[in-house]
């Protein structure tokens, strides 16, 4: 009899926020999966076959069928395994969750990446732009443990990109994009994340992660601070 | 949940607004269409979508929902017992529909729009080639998703039909402007037939903008440099 865990395979990369989102979701659902670590600088034939359009991780393979794009995969996981729902049940709350997740990927992620490698006035402008966007999320967290309310939800999973990539790399980039004085709610939310067992299990180990980011910046000719 | 006043902030020319309107029509929902004036943004729009300040915004029982594909899914969720299902029922088919809808907005549309803003012949040619390549992918996606039926969604128009079909007016405008056909019987036979079916669907036909009117509007939005 085939192992149940072989039915679910995740092609990912240990330092990718998009890959880690999927691991968080599968762990919340208690779904066993086989993880296949991919070298994104030398893409495997399997990856190119399973995601010919974007050639990127993560790719979830379930019953031999591949699904790509992290937010699409998260919705698929929530549709397929109904325990511990990730998206809210209420249609309006669901729409809001989708809205904020899209906002994180299309606006915040882009703005935050724009800070890296900039200096002087350009850097200041990039930081301000990122902070203006983060202020919307700051407001969303008022009175809540997580974006999802009492439990981790869709937006929290998407926003781990902020907690463990944007905020972790602040020292390396050379500026506190998310200072606690301006973003007390976000900082409180990060503490809640760090106390959560699923998050503790699924985020990259800090030291190794910081070393990786420094290395990458050197390779890309960006001076770490 | 399904009761309550429905308003839609939008414009006759917007692809994204059209998506919301098609979804409302499919579900037989009456709504007040609040048209924005070109060149300015109403107080209601700015208040209802403070993050992006863009249309469409669906306002249902005074609660605003933004982002066209999110609005379409919201309509499908709320009015789930009215009209046909907009999202496919199987989780995998839903994932594929969402994947291609994201591709259409993030890649295909961006190249298409770039043709209108391209500077010079070389740049225009490069974007045309990009749209050709990306449209070919969508032709294959149609064959995979439709499984021999009339629409991406099967027998009835659905999420992915709406996502791509709403662009058909603007696609025609770009084809005329660039003097290049992206949808034709030899290159994209399935999509070409699908496009005609989509435009003639009763939920679509009354609101598909007239091409000459759209082309005139495009000239205002994307003025050509002199000479």
Short mmCIF file of C-alpha atoms in Angstrom, two decimals, chain A residues 53-54 65-69 72 75-76 79-80 91-92 94-95 98-100 102-103 106-107 136, chain B residues 1 50-52 63-67 70 73-74 77-78 91-92 94-95 98-100 103 106-107:
data_model
loop_
_atom_site.label_atom_id
_atom_site.label_comp_id
_atom_site.label_asym_id
_atom_site.label_seq_id
_atom_site.Cartn_x
_atom_site.Cartn_y
_atom_site.Cartn_z
CA UNK A 53 4.90 28.82 -17.19
CA UNK A 54 6.82 30.48 -14.34
CA UNK A 65 -1.25 17.06 -10.42
CA UNK A 66 0.85 20.22 -9.98
CA UNK A 67 -0.34 23.58 -8.63
CA UNK A 68 1.78 26.75 -8.67
CA UNK A 69 1.64 30.27 -7.19
CA UNK A 72 -3.38 29.74 -5.33
CA UNK A 75 -6.58 28.30 -1.41
CA UNK A 76 -6.28 24.80 -2.89
CA UNK A 79 -10.51 23.81 -0.36
CA UNK A 80 -9.13 20.26 -0.18
CA UNK A 91 -17.88 35.81 2.39
CA UNK A 92 -17.03 39.42 3.28
CA UNK A 94 -12.97 36.01 3.02
CA UNK A 95 -12.89 38.79 0.43
CA UNK A 98 -7.85 37.76 -0.16
CA UNK A 99 -7.51 41.53 -0.56
CA UNK A 100 -4.81 41.86 2.11
CA UNK A 102 -2.80 40.27 -2.63
CA UNK A 103 -1.77 43.64 -1.18
CA UNK A 106 1.79 43.01 -5.07
CA UNK A 107 2.51 46.13 -3.03
CA UNK A 136 -2.68 49.75 6.45
CA UNK B 1 -26.78 37.51 3.62
CA UNK B 50 -8.56 54.07 0.40
CA UNK B 51 -5.73 51.59 -0.28
CA UNK B 52 -5.75 51.61 -4.10
CA UNK B 63 -19.55 47.19 2.93
CA UNK B 64 -16.98 47.75 0.16
CA UNK B 65 -15.25 44.90 -1.68
CA UNK B 66 -12.30 45.77 -3.94
CA UNK B 67 -10.22 44.07 -6.67
CA UNK B 70 -12.00 39.14 -5.50
CA UNK B 73 -15.51 35.37 -6.06
CA UNK B 74 -17.43 37.31 -3.41
CA UNK B 77 -19.95 33.08 -2.52
CA UNK B 78 -22.82 35.31 -1.44
CA UNK B 91 -10.63 22.24 -5.93
CA UNK B 92 -8.05 21.39 -8.61
CA UNK B 94 -10.52 26.05 -9.12
CA UNK B 95 -6.76 26.25 -8.58
CA UNK B 98 -7.13 31.03 -10.28
CA UNK B 99 -3.66 30.35 -11.68
CA UNK B 100 -4.57 31.46 -15.18
CA UNK B 103 -1.37 35.00 -15.22
CA UNK B 106 0.21 39.76 -14.06
CA UNK B 107 1.71 38.83 -17.43
#
